[in-house]
Every structure is written in structure tokens, then in C-alpha cells.
mmCIF file with all atom_site columns, C-alpha atoms in Angstrom:
data_model
loop_
_atom_site.group_PDB
_atom_site.id
_atom_site.type_symbol
_atom_site.label_atom_id
_atom_site.label_alt_id
_atom_site.label_comp_id
_atom_site.label_asym_id
_atom_site.label_entity_id
_atom_site.label_seq_id
_atom_site.pdbx_PDB_ins_code
_atom_site.Cartn_x
_atom_site.Cartn_y
_atom_site.Cartn_z
_atom_site.occupancy
_atom_site.B_iso_or_equiv
_atom_site.pdbx_formal_charge
_atom_site.auth_seq_id
_atom_site.auth_comp_id
_atom_site.auth_asym_id
_atom_site.auth_atom_id
_atom_site.pdbx_PDB_model_num
ATOM 1   C CA . SER A 1 1   ? 79.880  229.346 25.210 1.00 47.00 ? 621 SER A CA 1
ATOM 2   C CA . ILE A 1 2   ? 81.195  228.613 21.755 1.00 56.00 ? 622 ILE A CA 1
ATOM 3   C CA . LYS A 1 3   ? 81.858  231.774 19.775 1.00 65.00 ? 623 LYS A CA 1
ATOM 4   C CA . GLU A 1 4   ? 83.038  230.256 16.508 1.00 63.00 ? 624 GLU A CA 1
ATOM 5   C CA . ILE A 1 5   ? 82.750  226.971 14.633 1.00 63.00 ? 625 ILE A CA 1
ATOM 6   C CA . THR A 1 6   ? 85.391  226.489 11.960 1.00 68.00 ? 626 THR A CA 1
ATOM 7   C CA . ARG A 1 7   ? 85.883  224.004 9.123  1.00 67.00 ? 627 ARG A CA 1
ATOM 8   C CA . GLU A 1 8   ? 89.094  222.238 8.248  1.00 70.00 ? 628 GLU A CA 1
ATOM 9   C CA . PHE A 1 9   ? 89.311  219.361 5.741  1.00 74.00 ? 629 PHE A CA 1
ATOM 10  C CA . GLN A 1 10  ? 85.512  219.261 5.536  1.00 73.00 ? 630 GLN A CA 1
ATOM 11  C CA . GLU A 1 11  ? 85.219  218.805 9.299  1.00 74.00 ? 631 GLU A CA 1
ATOM 12  C CA . ARG A 1 12  ? 83.609  221.247 11.655 1.00 72.00 ? 632 ARG A CA 1
ATOM 13  C CA . PHE A 1 13  ? 85.509  221.989 14.837 1.00 68.00 ? 633 PHE A CA 1
ATOM 14  C CA . PHE A 1 14  ? 85.651  224.480 17.636 1.00 66.00 ? 634 PHE A CA 1
ATOM 15  C CA . LEU A 1 15  ? 88.490  225.346 19.927 1.00 69.00 ? 635 LEU A CA 1
ATOM 16  C CA . ILE A 1 16  ? 88.346  225.326 23.690 1.00 72.00 ? 636 ILE A CA 1
ATOM 17  C CA . SER A 1 17  ? 91.476  226.661 25.338 1.00 72.00 ? 637 SER A CA 1
ATOM 18  C CA . ALA A 1 18  ? 92.667  227.175 28.864 1.00 72.00 ? 638 ALA A CA 1
ATOM 19  C CA . ASP A 1 19  ? 95.629  228.735 30.556 1.00 73.00 ? 639 ASP A CA 1
ATOM 20  C CA . VAL A 1 20  ? 96.124  227.060 33.908 1.00 73.00 ? 640 VAL A CA 1
ATOM 21  C CA . LYS A 1 21  ? 98.766  228.212 36.327 1.00 75.00 ? 641 LYS A CA 1
ATOM 22  C CA . ALA A 1 22  ? 100.130 226.585 39.484 1.00 70.00 ? 642 ALA A CA 1
ATOM 23  C CA . ARG A 1 23  ? 98.594  223.185 38.694 1.00 72.00 ? 643 ARG A CA 1
ATOM 24  C CA . ASN A 1 24  ? 99.992  219.982 37.259 1.00 71.00 ? 644 ASN A CA 1
ATOM 25  C CA . LEU A 1 25  ? 99.151  219.569 33.540 1.00 71.00 ? 645 LEU A CA 1
ATOM 26  C CA . ASP A 1 26  ? 98.893  215.786 33.899 1.00 73.00 ? 646 ASP A CA 1
ATOM 27  C CA . THR A 1 27  ? 96.206  216.118 36.610 1.00 77.00 ? 647 THR A CA 1
ATOM 28  C CA . ILE A 1 28  ? 94.240  218.641 34.569 1.00 78.00 ? 648 ILE A CA 1
ATOM 29  C CA . ILE A 1 29  ? 94.336  216.423 31.475 1.00 78.00 ? 649 ILE A CA 1
ATOM 30  C CA . LYS A 1 30  ? 93.087  213.408 33.458 1.00 80.00 ? 650 LYS A CA 1
ATOM 31  C CA . GLN A 1 31  ? 90.234  215.436 34.943 1.00 81.00 ? 651 GLN A CA 1
ATOM 32  C CA . THR A 1 32  ? 89.337  216.810 31.515 1.00 80.00 ? 652 THR A CA 1
ATOM 33  C CA . GLU A 1 33  ? 89.368  213.342 29.935 1.00 81.00 ? 653 GLU A CA 1
ATOM 34  C CA . ASN A 1 34  ? 87.136  211.974 32.702 1.00 84.00 ? 654 ASN A CA 1
ATOM 35  C CA . ARG A 1 35  ? 84.607  214.753 32.173 1.00 82.00 ? 655 ARG A CA 1
ATOM 36  C CA . LEU A 1 36  ? 84.685  214.488 28.375 1.00 79.00 ? 656 LEU A CA 1
ATOM 37  C CA . ASN A 1 37  ? 84.336  210.692 28.474 1.00 80.00 ? 657 ASN A CA 1
ATOM 38  C CA . ASN A 1 38  ? 81.240  211.047 30.643 1.00 83.00 ? 658 ASN A CA 1
ATOM 39  C CA . LEU A 1 39  ? 79.564  213.466 28.186 1.00 80.00 ? 659 LEU A CA 1
ATOM 40  C CA . ASP A 1 40  ? 76.914  212.144 25.839 1.00 81.00 ? 660 ASP A CA 1
ATOM 41  C CA . LEU A 1 41  ? 78.443  213.381 22.578 1.00 75.00 ? 661 LEU A CA 1
ATOM 42  C CA . PRO A 1 42  ? 76.774  213.050 19.153 1.00 76.00 ? 662 PRO A CA 1
ATOM 43  C CA . PRO A 1 43  ? 78.029  210.264 16.851 1.00 78.00 ? 663 PRO A CA 1
ATOM 44  C CA . ASN A 1 44  ? 81.327  210.927 15.019 1.00 75.00 ? 664 ASN A CA 1
ATOM 45  C CA . THR A 1 45  ? 82.345  213.506 17.605 1.00 73.00 ? 665 THR A CA 1
ATOM 46  C CA . ARG A 1 46  ? 85.856  213.438 18.960 1.00 73.00 ? 666 ARG A CA 1
ATOM 47  C CA . PHE A 1 47  ? 88.141  215.637 20.979 1.00 75.00 ? 667 PHE A CA 1
ATOM 48  C CA . VAL A 1 48  ? 91.837  216.215 20.417 1.00 75.00 ? 668 VAL A CA 1
ATOM 49  C CA . TYR A 1 49  ? 94.371  217.840 22.676 1.00 75.00 ? 669 TYR A CA 1
ATOM 50  C CA . ALA A 1 50  ? 96.685  220.439 21.207 1.00 76.00 ? 670 ALA A CA 1
ATOM 51  C CA . GLY A 1 51  ? 99.356  222.763 22.462 1.00 75.00 ? 671 GLY A CA 1
ATOM 52  C CA . GLU A 1 52  ? 101.577 221.670 25.312 1.00 76.00 ? 672 GLU A CA 1
ATOM 53  C CA . GLU A 1 53  ? 99.777  218.337 25.802 1.00 77.00 ? 673 GLU A CA 1
ATOM 54  C CA . GLU A 1 54  ? 100.144 217.454 22.117 1.00 79.00 ? 674 GLU A CA 1
ATOM 55  C CA . GLU A 1 55  ? 103.859 218.240 22.282 1.00 83.00 ? 675 GLU A CA 1
ATOM 56  C CA . ARG A 1 56  ? 104.203 216.217 25.479 1.00 80.00 ? 676 ARG A CA 1
ATOM 57  C CA . ARG A 1 57  ? 102.556 213.180 23.877 1.00 83.00 ? 677 ARG A CA 1
ATOM 58  C CA . LYS A 1 58  ? 104.788 213.461 20.809 1.00 87.00 ? 678 LYS A CA 1
ATOM 59  C CA . ALA A 1 59  ? 107.851 213.687 23.039 1.00 83.00 ? 679 ALA A CA 1
ATOM 60  C CA . PHE A 1 60  ? 106.772 210.582 24.985 1.00 81.00 ? 680 PHE A CA 1
ATOM 61  C CA . ASP A 1 61  ? 106.235 208.663 21.725 1.00 87.00 ? 681 ASP A CA 1
ATOM 62  C CA . SER A 1 62  ? 109.760 209.608 20.634 1.00 87.00 ? 682 SER A CA 1
ATOM 63  C CA . LEU A 1 63  ? 111.151 208.662 24.041 1.00 80.00 ? 683 LEU A CA 1
ATOM 64  C CA . ASN A 1 64  ? 109.384 205.276 23.968 1.00 83.00 ? 684 ASN A CA 1
ATOM 65  C CA . GLN A 1 65  ? 110.808 204.574 20.518 1.00 89.00 ? 685 GLN A CA 1
ATOM 66  C CA . ALA A 1 66  ? 114.286 205.585 21.686 1.00 84.00 ? 686 ALA A CA 1
ATOM 67  C CA . ILE A 1 67  ? 114.058 203.286 24.722 1.00 79.00 ? 687 ILE A CA 1
ATOM 68  C CA . LEU A 1 68  ? 112.887 200.355 22.611 1.00 85.00 ? 688 LEU A CA 1
ATOM 69  C CA . LEU A 1 69  ? 115.605 200.939 20.020 1.00 88.00 ? 689 LEU A CA 1
ATOM 70  C CA . ALA A 1 70  ? 118.240 201.258 22.743 1.00 82.00 ? 690 ALA A CA 1
ATOM 71  C CA . ILE A 1 71  ? 117.163 197.968 24.328 1.00 81.00 ? 691 ILE A CA 1
ATOM 72  C CA . ILE A 1 72  ? 117.298 196.147 20.975 1.00 88.00 ? 692 ILE A CA 1
ATOM 73  C CA . LEU A 1 73  ? 120.692 197.591 20.054 1.00 88.00 ? 693 LEU A CA 1
ATOM 74  C CA . VAL A 1 74  ? 122.171 196.858 23.476 1.00 84.00 ? 694 VAL A CA 1
ATOM 75  C CA . TYR A 1 75  ? 120.942 193.263 23.241 1.00 87.00 ? 695 TYR A CA 1
ATOM 76  C CA . MET A 1 76  ? 122.452 192.838 19.771 1.00 90.00 ? 696 MET A CA 1
ATOM 77  C CA . VAL A 1 77  ? 125.828 194.263 20.874 1.00 87.00 ? 697 VAL A CA 1
ATOM 78  C CA . MET A 1 78  ? 125.889 192.023 23.951 1.00 86.00 ? 698 MET A CA 1
ATOM 79  C CA . ALA A 1 79  ? 124.888 188.947 21.959 1.00 89.00 ? 699 ALA A CA 1
ATOM 80  C CA . ALA A 1 80  ? 127.823 189.612 19.615 1.00 89.00 ? 700 ALA A CA 1
ATOM 81  C CA . LYS A 1 81  ? 130.212 190.263 22.499 1.00 84.00 ? 701 LYS A CA 1
ATOM 82  C CA . PHE A 1 82  ? 129.253 187.230 24.600 1.00 82.00 ? 702 PHE A CA 1
ATOM 83  C CA . GLU A 1 83  ? 128.694 185.062 21.485 1.00 85.00 ? 703 GLU A CA 1
ATOM 84  C CA . ASN A 1 84  ? 125.629 183.758 23.292 1.00 85.00 ? 704 ASN A CA 1
ATOM 85  C CA . LEU A 1 85  ? 121.923 184.566 23.232 1.00 88.00 ? 705 LEU A CA 1
ATOM 86  C CA . VAL A 1 86  ? 121.054 183.574 26.815 1.00 87.00 ? 706 VAL A CA 1
ATOM 87  C CA . GLN A 1 87  ? 123.543 185.703 28.761 1.00 87.00 ? 707 GLN A CA 1
ATOM 88  C CA . PRO A 1 88  ? 122.345 188.967 27.210 1.00 89.00 ? 708 PRO A CA 1
ATOM 89  C CA . LEU A 1 89  ? 118.800 187.958 28.191 1.00 88.00 ? 709 LEU A CA 1
ATOM 90  C CA . ILE A 1 90  ? 119.972 187.561 31.774 1.00 86.00 ? 710 ILE A CA 1
ATOM 91  C CA . ILE A 1 91  ? 121.492 191.032 31.613 1.00 87.00 ? 711 ILE A CA 1
ATOM 92  C CA . MET A 1 92  ? 118.396 192.494 29.959 1.00 87.00 ? 712 MET A CA 1
ATOM 93  C CA . PHE A 1 93  ? 116.307 191.152 32.862 1.00 86.00 ? 713 PHE A CA 1
ATOM 94  C CA . THR A 1 94  ? 117.671 194.119 34.821 1.00 84.00 ? 714 THR A CA 1
ATOM 95  C CA . VAL A 1 95  ? 115.642 196.464 32.590 1.00 83.00 ? 715 VAL A CA 1
ATOM 96  C CA . PRO A 1 96  ? 112.155 195.520 33.880 1.00 87.00 ? 716 PRO A CA 1
ATOM 97  C CA . MET A 1 97  ? 113.465 195.401 37.422 1.00 86.00 ? 717 MET A CA 1
ATOM 98  C CA . GLY A 1 98  ? 114.857 198.939 37.057 1.00 84.00 ? 718 GLY A CA 1
ATOM 99  C CA . LEU A 1 99  ? 111.610 200.158 35.483 1.00 86.00 ? 719 LEU A CA 1
ATOM 100 C CA . ILE A 1 100 ? 109.569 198.756 38.365 1.00 89.00 ? 720 ILE A CA 1
ATOM 101 C CA . GLY A 1 101 ? 111.869 200.478 40.852 1.00 86.00 ? 721 GLY A CA 1
ATOM 102 C CA . ALA A 1 102 ? 111.695 203.773 38.943 1.00 87.00 ? 722 ALA A CA 1
ATOM 103 C CA . PHE A 1 103 ? 107.889 203.776 38.788 1.00 89.00 ? 723 PHE A CA 1
ATOM 104 C CA . VAL A 1 104 ? 107.595 202.807 42.465 1.00 91.00 ? 724 VAL A CA 1
ATOM 105 C CA . PHE A 1 105 ? 109.907 205.675 43.386 1.00 89.00 ? 725 PHE A CA 1
ATOM 106 C CA . LEU A 1 106 ? 107.913 208.109 41.207 1.00 88.00 ? 726 LEU A CA 1
ATOM 107 C CA . LEU A 1 107 ? 104.739 206.931 42.946 1.00 89.00 ? 727 LEU A CA 1
ATOM 108 C CA . ILE A 1 108 ? 106.242 207.239 46.444 1.00 92.00 ? 728 ILE A CA 1
ATOM 109 C CA . SER A 1 109 ? 107.703 210.673 45.747 1.00 90.00 ? 729 SER A CA 1
ATOM 110 C CA . GLY A 1 110 ? 104.422 211.922 44.248 1.00 83.00 ? 730 GLY A CA 1
ATOM 111 C CA . ASN A 1 111 ? 106.016 212.858 40.925 1.00 81.00 ? 731 ASN A CA 1
ATOM 112 C CA . SER A 1 112 ? 104.505 212.100 37.544 1.00 77.00 ? 732 SER A CA 1
ATOM 113 C CA . LEU A 1 113 ? 106.200 210.653 34.496 1.00 78.00 ? 733 LEU A CA 1
ATOM 114 C CA . SER A 1 114 ? 107.723 213.509 32.527 1.00 77.00 ? 734 SER A CA 1
ATOM 115 C CA . ILE A 1 115 ? 110.342 213.936 29.842 1.00 76.00 ? 735 ILE A CA 1
ATOM 116 C CA . ILE A 1 116 ? 113.010 214.540 32.483 1.00 82.00 ? 736 ILE A CA 1
ATOM 117 C CA . SER A 1 117 ? 112.047 211.421 34.434 1.00 82.00 ? 737 SER A CA 1
ATOM 118 C CA . GLY A 1 118 ? 111.918 209.481 31.141 1.00 80.00 ? 738 GLY A CA 1
ATOM 119 C CA . ILE A 1 119 ? 115.491 210.507 30.392 1.00 81.00 ? 739 ILE A CA 1
ATOM 120 C CA . GLY A 1 120 ? 116.409 209.531 33.942 1.00 84.00 ? 740 GLY A CA 1
ATOM 121 C CA . ILE A 1 121 ? 114.844 206.100 33.353 1.00 83.00 ? 741 ILE A CA 1
ATOM 122 C CA . MET A 1 122 ? 116.955 205.696 30.208 1.00 80.00 ? 742 MET A CA 1
ATOM 123 C CA . VAL A 1 123 ? 120.061 206.511 32.274 1.00 84.00 ? 743 VAL A CA 1
ATOM 124 C CA . LEU A 1 124 ? 118.896 204.050 34.941 1.00 84.00 ? 744 LEU A CA 1
ATOM 125 C CA . ILE A 1 125 ? 118.558 201.323 32.300 1.00 82.00 ? 745 ILE A CA 1
ATOM 126 C CA . GLY A 1 126 ? 122.087 202.087 31.090 1.00 83.00 ? 746 GLY A CA 1
ATOM 127 C CA . ILE A 1 127 ? 123.511 201.924 34.614 1.00 87.00 ? 747 ILE A CA 1
ATOM 128 C CA . GLY A 1 128 ? 121.696 198.671 35.365 1.00 86.00 ? 748 GLY A CA 1
ATOM 129 C CA . VAL A 1 129 ? 122.835 197.024 32.147 1.00 85.00 ? 749 VAL A CA 1
ATOM 130 C CA . ASN A 1 130 ? 126.411 198.204 32.709 1.00 86.00 ? 750 ASN A CA 1
ATOM 131 C CA . ASP A 1 131 ? 126.445 196.760 36.236 1.00 89.00 ? 751 ASP A CA 1
ATOM 132 C CA . ALA A 1 132 ? 125.004 193.464 35.048 1.00 89.00 ? 752 ALA A CA 1
ATOM 133 C CA . ILE A 1 133 ? 127.608 193.236 32.265 1.00 88.00 ? 753 ILE A CA 1
ATOM 134 C CA . VAL A 1 134 ? 130.434 193.690 34.789 1.00 90.00 ? 754 VAL A CA 1
ATOM 135 C CA . LYS A 1 135 ? 128.984 190.944 36.999 1.00 90.00 ? 755 LYS A CA 1
ATOM 136 C CA . VAL A 1 136 ? 128.277 188.465 34.183 1.00 90.00 ? 756 VAL A CA 1
ATOM 137 C CA . GLU A 1 137 ? 131.680 189.039 32.583 1.00 90.00 ? 757 GLU A CA 1
ATOM 138 C CA . TYR A 1 138 ? 133.479 188.298 35.852 1.00 93.00 ? 758 TYR A CA 1
ATOM 139 C CA . SER A 1 139 ? 131.232 185.271 36.470 1.00 92.00 ? 759 SER A CA 1
ATOM 140 C CA . ASN A 1 140 ? 132.227 183.956 33.033 1.00 90.00 ? 760 ASN A CA 1
ATOM 141 C CA . GLN A 1 141 ? 135.926 184.385 33.899 1.00 93.00 ? 761 GLN A CA 1
ATOM 142 C CA . LEU A 1 142 ? 135.441 182.443 37.130 1.00 94.00 ? 762 LEU A CA 1
ATOM 143 C CA . ARG A 1 143 ? 133.539 179.670 35.340 1.00 92.00 ? 763 ARG A CA 1
ATOM 144 C CA . LYS A 1 144 ? 136.394 179.321 32.850 1.00 92.00 ? 764 LYS A CA 1
ATOM 145 C CA . GLU A 1 145 ? 138.697 178.823 35.828 1.00 93.00 ? 765 GLU A CA 1
ATOM 146 C CA . GLY A 1 146 ? 136.535 175.868 36.879 1.00 93.00 ? 766 GLY A CA 1
ATOM 147 C CA . MET A 1 147 ? 134.046 177.307 39.371 1.00 93.00 ? 767 MET A CA 1
ATOM 148 C CA . VAL A 1 148 ? 130.471 176.089 39.563 1.00 93.00 ? 768 VAL A CA 1
ATOM 149 C CA . ILE A 1 149 ? 127.873 178.587 38.274 1.00 91.00 ? 769 ILE A CA 1
ATOM 150 C CA . ARG A 1 150 ? 126.401 179.382 41.706 1.00 93.00 ? 770 ARG A CA 1
ATOM 151 C CA . ASP A 1 151 ? 129.808 179.909 43.317 1.00 93.00 ? 771 ASP A CA 1
ATOM 152 C CA . ALA A 1 152 ? 130.968 182.017 40.365 1.00 93.00 ? 772 ALA A CA 1
ATOM 153 C CA . VAL A 1 153 ? 127.928 184.291 40.622 1.00 91.00 ? 773 VAL A CA 1
ATOM 154 C CA . MET A 1 154 ? 128.270 184.645 44.408 1.00 93.00 ? 774 MET A CA 1
ATOM 155 C CA . THR A 1 155 ? 131.989 185.406 44.155 1.00 94.00 ? 775 THR A CA 1
ATOM 156 C CA . ALA A 1 156 ? 131.438 187.865 41.308 1.00 93.00 ? 776 ALA A CA 1
ATOM 157 C CA . SER A 1 157 ? 128.750 189.609 43.372 1.00 91.00 ? 777 SER A CA 1
ATOM 158 C CA . LYS A 1 158 ? 131.126 190.053 46.313 1.00 93.00 ? 778 LYS A CA 1
ATOM 159 C CA . VAL A 1 159 ? 134.245 190.958 44.337 1.00 93.00 ? 779 VAL A CA 1
ATOM 160 C CA . ARG A 1 160 ? 132.610 193.343 41.861 1.00 93.00 ? 780 ARG A CA 1
ATOM 161 C CA . LEU A 1 161 ? 130.275 195.109 44.327 1.00 92.00 ? 781 LEU A CA 1
ATOM 162 C CA . ARG A 1 162 ? 132.702 197.969 45.010 1.00 93.00 ? 782 ARG A CA 1
ATOM 163 C CA . PRO A 1 163 ? 133.533 198.714 41.330 1.00 90.00 ? 783 PRO A CA 1
ATOM 164 C CA . ILE A 1 164 ? 129.829 198.529 40.453 1.00 90.00 ? 784 ILE A CA 1
ATOM 165 C CA . LEU A 1 165 ? 128.909 200.973 43.236 1.00 91.00 ? 785 LEU A CA 1
ATOM 166 C CA . MET A 1 166 ? 131.739 203.325 42.302 1.00 91.00 ? 786 MET A CA 1
ATOM 167 C CA . THR A 1 167 ? 130.691 203.359 38.645 1.00 88.00 ? 787 THR A CA 1
ATOM 168 C CA . THR A 1 168 ? 127.034 203.842 39.546 1.00 87.00 ? 788 THR A CA 1
ATOM 169 C CA . PHE A 1 169 ? 127.662 206.718 41.964 1.00 89.00 ? 789 PHE A CA 1
ATOM 170 C CA . THR A 1 170 ? 130.037 208.520 39.621 1.00 89.00 ? 790 THR A CA 1
ATOM 171 C CA . THR A 1 171 ? 127.452 208.299 36.843 1.00 84.00 ? 791 THR A CA 1
ATOM 172 C CA . ILE A 1 172 ? 124.681 209.552 39.154 1.00 82.00 ? 792 ILE A CA 1
ATOM 173 C CA . PHE A 1 173 ? 126.744 212.423 40.525 1.00 86.00 ? 793 PHE A CA 1
ATOM 174 C CA . GLY A 1 174 ? 128.030 213.252 37.051 1.00 84.00 ? 794 GLY A CA 1
ATOM 175 C CA . LEU A 1 175 ? 124.479 213.716 35.834 1.00 75.00 ? 795 LEU A CA 1
#
């Protein structure tokens, strides 16, 4: 039962709060949204989440902006370094592939997307881009020596596999 209706900025509102322990906040929010969406509310009625969920949504918005800005800046730096617009696009193709792998792993492991997993995804993007840069750079060196593109890529994949794995594992273990 509602005990108090308050006004703020000429709008009436009432507060419903809950303190839930030993349950996942994401699951509770989804269940709450499903129930609220199925209610027949009067016109101009809305519901807003506050507290921990509001902070979580703000953090995700900031994280999404950081990821987008990082992708744009990395592309610009690579375009300047390679003096080419296509090769950085090839490298940036590792980003969606890494994201797909990260979300599949989160799904398989039963974990939800959180701030910690978002930071992990940013690290994953960095590792993937770094590995792709190493491979493309060596492929470019081989092409300058006269190799055909396919042979250069295959050779670069074989020769640079060990350094790429070493760099990746040291980054993972370092984190």
C-alpha cells in the first residue's frame, strides 16, 4: 500500500523500494519490468528506477561511450601509422569477433553483463587489436619482400603465433 504521494517539479510521485538479498539484481529488474509493462497504467504514468540500478545504468552508459571512443581513437592512430584506411579496418574487424566470443562465453558461463565484465571486454578488445596489429605489420613486411598476399598472411600467422600467444597470456595473467 502507498503511504505517501509526493510532488516534485509539479509531478506527483510515490516511492516503492525493496531490499533484496541473495538474488541477482539484473534478474529482479527484468521481472519487475515485465510486471510493470503488463500493468494497465493511467495515461502519462511512468516508472523510473533509482538507487543501485540507476547507478548501474549510468556506469554502463559511461562504459559504452568509453568503448566507442577507444575504438575511434585506435582506428585513427592505426590509420596514421599504416598510412592506409583499409588495413585498420581489417584490424578493427577483430572487435566484433571478440565481442561475439565474450557474449557467448558470458551466456555459457551463466554470468550477466556487469561493469567488471565490461572492463574485461575492453581489455579483450585491446588484446585482439594488438594481436591483429602484430600480424598485419609482419604481413606488410613480407609483402614488401615480394610475397603474395595470401602467402604473406599464412606465413605471418605461423611465425607470429608464439609472440601473439605470449603477449596475450602475459596480459591475461597480469590482470
